[in-house]
CSV table of C-alpha atoms in Angstrom, one decimal:
chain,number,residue,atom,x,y,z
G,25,UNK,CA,0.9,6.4,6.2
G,26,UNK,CA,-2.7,7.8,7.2
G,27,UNK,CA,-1.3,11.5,6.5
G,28,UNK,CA,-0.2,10.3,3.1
G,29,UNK,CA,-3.2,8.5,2.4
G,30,UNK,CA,-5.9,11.2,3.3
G,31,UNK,CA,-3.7,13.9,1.1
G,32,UNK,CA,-3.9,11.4,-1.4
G,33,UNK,CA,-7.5,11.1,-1.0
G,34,UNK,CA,-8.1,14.7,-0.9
G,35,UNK,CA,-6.1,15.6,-4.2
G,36,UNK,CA,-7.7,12.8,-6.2
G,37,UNK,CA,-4.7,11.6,-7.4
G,38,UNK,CA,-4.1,8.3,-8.8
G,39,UNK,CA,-0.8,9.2,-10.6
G,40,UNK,CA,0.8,9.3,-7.4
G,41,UNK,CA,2.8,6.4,-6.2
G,42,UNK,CA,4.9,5.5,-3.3
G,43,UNK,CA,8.2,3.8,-2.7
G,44,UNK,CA,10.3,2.0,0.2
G,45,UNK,CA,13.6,2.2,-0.4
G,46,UNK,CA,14.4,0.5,2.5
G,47,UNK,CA,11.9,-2.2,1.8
G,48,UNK,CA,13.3,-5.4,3.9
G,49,UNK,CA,11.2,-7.2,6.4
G,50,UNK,CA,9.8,-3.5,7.5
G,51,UNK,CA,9.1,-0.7,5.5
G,52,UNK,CA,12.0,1.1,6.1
G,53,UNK,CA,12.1,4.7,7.2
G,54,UNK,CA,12.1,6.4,4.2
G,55,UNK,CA,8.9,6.6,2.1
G,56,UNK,CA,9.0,8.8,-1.3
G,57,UNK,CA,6.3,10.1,-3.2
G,58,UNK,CA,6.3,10.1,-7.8
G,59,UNK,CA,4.8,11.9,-9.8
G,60,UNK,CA,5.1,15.0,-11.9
G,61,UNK,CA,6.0,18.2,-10.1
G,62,UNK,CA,2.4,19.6,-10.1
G,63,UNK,CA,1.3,16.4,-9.2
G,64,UNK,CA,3.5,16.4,-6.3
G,65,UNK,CA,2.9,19.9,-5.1
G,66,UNK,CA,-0.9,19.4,-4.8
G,67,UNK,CA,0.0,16.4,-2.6
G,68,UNK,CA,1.9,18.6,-0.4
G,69,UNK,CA,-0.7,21.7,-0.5
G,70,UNK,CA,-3.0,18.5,0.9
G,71,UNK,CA,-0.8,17.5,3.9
G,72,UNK,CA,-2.9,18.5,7.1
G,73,UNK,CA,0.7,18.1,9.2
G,74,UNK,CA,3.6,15.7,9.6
G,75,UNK,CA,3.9,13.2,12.6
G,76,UNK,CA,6.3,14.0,15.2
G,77,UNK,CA,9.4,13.1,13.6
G,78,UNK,CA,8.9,13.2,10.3
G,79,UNK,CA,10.6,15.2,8.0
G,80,UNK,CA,10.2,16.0,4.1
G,81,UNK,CA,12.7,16.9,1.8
G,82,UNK,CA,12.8,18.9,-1.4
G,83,UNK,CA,11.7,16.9,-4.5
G,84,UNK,CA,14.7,15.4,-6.4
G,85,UNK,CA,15.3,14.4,-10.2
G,86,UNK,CA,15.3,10.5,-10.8
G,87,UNK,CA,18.6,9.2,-11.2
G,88,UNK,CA,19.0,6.9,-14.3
G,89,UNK,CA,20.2,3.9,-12.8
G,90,UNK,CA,16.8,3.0,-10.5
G,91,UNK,CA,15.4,-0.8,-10.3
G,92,UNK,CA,12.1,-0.5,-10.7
G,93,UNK,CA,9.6,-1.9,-8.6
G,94,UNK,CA,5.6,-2.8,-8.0
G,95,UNK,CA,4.4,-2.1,-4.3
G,96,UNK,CA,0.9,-3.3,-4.0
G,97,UNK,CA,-1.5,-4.5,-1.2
G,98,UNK,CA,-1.3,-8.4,-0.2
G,99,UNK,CA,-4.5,-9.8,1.7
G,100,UNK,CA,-4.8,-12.8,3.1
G,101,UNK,CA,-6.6,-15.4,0.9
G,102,UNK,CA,-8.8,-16.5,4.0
G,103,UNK,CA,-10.7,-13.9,5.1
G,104,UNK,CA,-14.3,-13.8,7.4
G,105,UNK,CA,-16.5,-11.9,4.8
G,106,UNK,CA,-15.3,-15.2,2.3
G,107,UNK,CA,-16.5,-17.7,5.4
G,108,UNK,CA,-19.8,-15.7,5.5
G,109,UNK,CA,-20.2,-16.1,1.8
G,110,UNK,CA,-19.1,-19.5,1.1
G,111,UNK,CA,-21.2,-20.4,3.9
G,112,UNK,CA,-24.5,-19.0,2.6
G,113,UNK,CA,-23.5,-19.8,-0.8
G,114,UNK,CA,-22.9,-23.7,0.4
G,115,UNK,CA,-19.6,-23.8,-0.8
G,116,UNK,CA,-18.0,-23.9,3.1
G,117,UNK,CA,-19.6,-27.3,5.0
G,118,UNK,CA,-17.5,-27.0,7.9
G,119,UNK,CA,-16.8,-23.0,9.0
G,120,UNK,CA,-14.4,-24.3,12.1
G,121,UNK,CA,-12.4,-25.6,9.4
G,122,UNK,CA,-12.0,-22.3,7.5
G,123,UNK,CA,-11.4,-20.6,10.7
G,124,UNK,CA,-8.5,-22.8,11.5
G,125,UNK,CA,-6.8,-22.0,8.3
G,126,UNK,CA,-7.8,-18.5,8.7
G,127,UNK,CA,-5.9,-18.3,11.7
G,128,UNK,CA,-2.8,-20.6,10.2
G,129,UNK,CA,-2.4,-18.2,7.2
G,130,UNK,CA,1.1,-16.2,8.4
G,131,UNK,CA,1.5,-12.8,6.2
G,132,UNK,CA,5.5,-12.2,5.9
G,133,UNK,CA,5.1,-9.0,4.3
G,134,UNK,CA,5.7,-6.0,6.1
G,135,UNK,CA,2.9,-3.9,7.2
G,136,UNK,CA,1.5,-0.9,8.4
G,137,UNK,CA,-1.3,-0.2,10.9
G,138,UNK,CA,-4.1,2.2,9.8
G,139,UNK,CA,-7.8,3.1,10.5
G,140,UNK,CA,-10.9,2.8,8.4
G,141,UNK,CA,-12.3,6.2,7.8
G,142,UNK,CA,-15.7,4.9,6.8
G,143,UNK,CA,-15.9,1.9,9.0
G,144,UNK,CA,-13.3,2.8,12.1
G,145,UNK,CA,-11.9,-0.2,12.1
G,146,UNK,CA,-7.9,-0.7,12.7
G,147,UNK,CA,-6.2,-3.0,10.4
G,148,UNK,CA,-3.0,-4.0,9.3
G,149,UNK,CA,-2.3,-3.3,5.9
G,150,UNK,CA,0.8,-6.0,4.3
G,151,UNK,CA,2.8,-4.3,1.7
G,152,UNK,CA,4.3,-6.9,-1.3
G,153,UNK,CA,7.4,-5.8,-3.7
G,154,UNK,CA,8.0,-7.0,-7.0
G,155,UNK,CA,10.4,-6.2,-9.9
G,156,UNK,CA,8.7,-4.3,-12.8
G,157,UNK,CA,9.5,-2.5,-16.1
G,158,UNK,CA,10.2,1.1,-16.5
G,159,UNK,CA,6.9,0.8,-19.3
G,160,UNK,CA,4.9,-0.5,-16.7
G,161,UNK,CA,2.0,2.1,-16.5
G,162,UNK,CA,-1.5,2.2,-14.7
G,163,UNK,CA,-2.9,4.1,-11.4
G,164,UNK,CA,-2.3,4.3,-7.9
G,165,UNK,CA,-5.2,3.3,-5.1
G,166,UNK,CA,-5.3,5.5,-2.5
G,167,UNK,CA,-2.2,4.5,-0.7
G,168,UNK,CA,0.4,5.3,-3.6
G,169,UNK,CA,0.1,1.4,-4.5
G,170,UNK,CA,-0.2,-0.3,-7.8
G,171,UNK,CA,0.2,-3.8,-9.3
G,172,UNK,CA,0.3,-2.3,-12.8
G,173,UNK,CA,2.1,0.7,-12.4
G,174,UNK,CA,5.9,1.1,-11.0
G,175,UNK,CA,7.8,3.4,-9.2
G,176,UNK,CA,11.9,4.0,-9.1
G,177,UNK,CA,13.5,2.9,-5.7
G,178,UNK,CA,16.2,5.0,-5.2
């Protein structure tokens, strides 16, 4: 996901959006890329090079029976920069008691690991699935994810 990610950065395209078609409790092993054809030939002008077995395929057409589908970033709801906060702000009294529920909070979503460009740091980042409409419209971060706009899965 980082070599999508930084060709995504590099293009500046947030009309590009990515699917898991085999979307279960991983992420499958298939990921495709949307979006127009130009859109999607910049991308791949912006690939620096594929992982060891990776492969791409040729772009295809849509086929008109697709569900389609949100995939969008899920964080956890406890997080340390909120303990820091809440505890300067006042709102957090006892910080052990944050951590403990920081530390209970279980993410079922399926993930992928990837590195902070800016700050280094390795993270997992949970990937959440929803049903949408095919009207369903709006941009892409810089993964290929959206919680306006959806993608086929095909």
């Amino acid at each position: 996901m980082s070599t999508v990610h930084f060709a995504l950065v590099n293009c500046q395209c947030d009309q590009l959006g990515v699917s898991f078609p085999n979307y279960d409790t991983t992420l499958g092993s298939k990921l495709r890329v949307h979006g127009t054809e130009d859109q999607v030939r910049v991308f791949t002008l912006n690939l620096s090079s594929l992982p060891a077995g990776v492969s791409m395929t040729t772009m295809q057409e849509v086929p008109e029976e697709v569900t389609w589908t949100h995939f969008y970033r899920v964080r956890p709801s406890k997080q340390l920069s909120k303990l820091k906060a809440g505890v300067k702000s006042g709102h957090i009294t006892d910080p052990k008691v944050y951590r403990i529920k920081m530390c209970e909070e279980v993410l079922s979503e399926p993930f992928f690991i990837t590195k902070s460009s800016s700050t280094k740091q390795v993270y997992k980042r949970f990937v959440g699935k929803k049903e949408a409409s095919p009207q369903a419209s709006g941009s892409f971060d810089s993964f290929g994810m959206s919680m306006n706009a959806a993608v086929p899965v095909f």
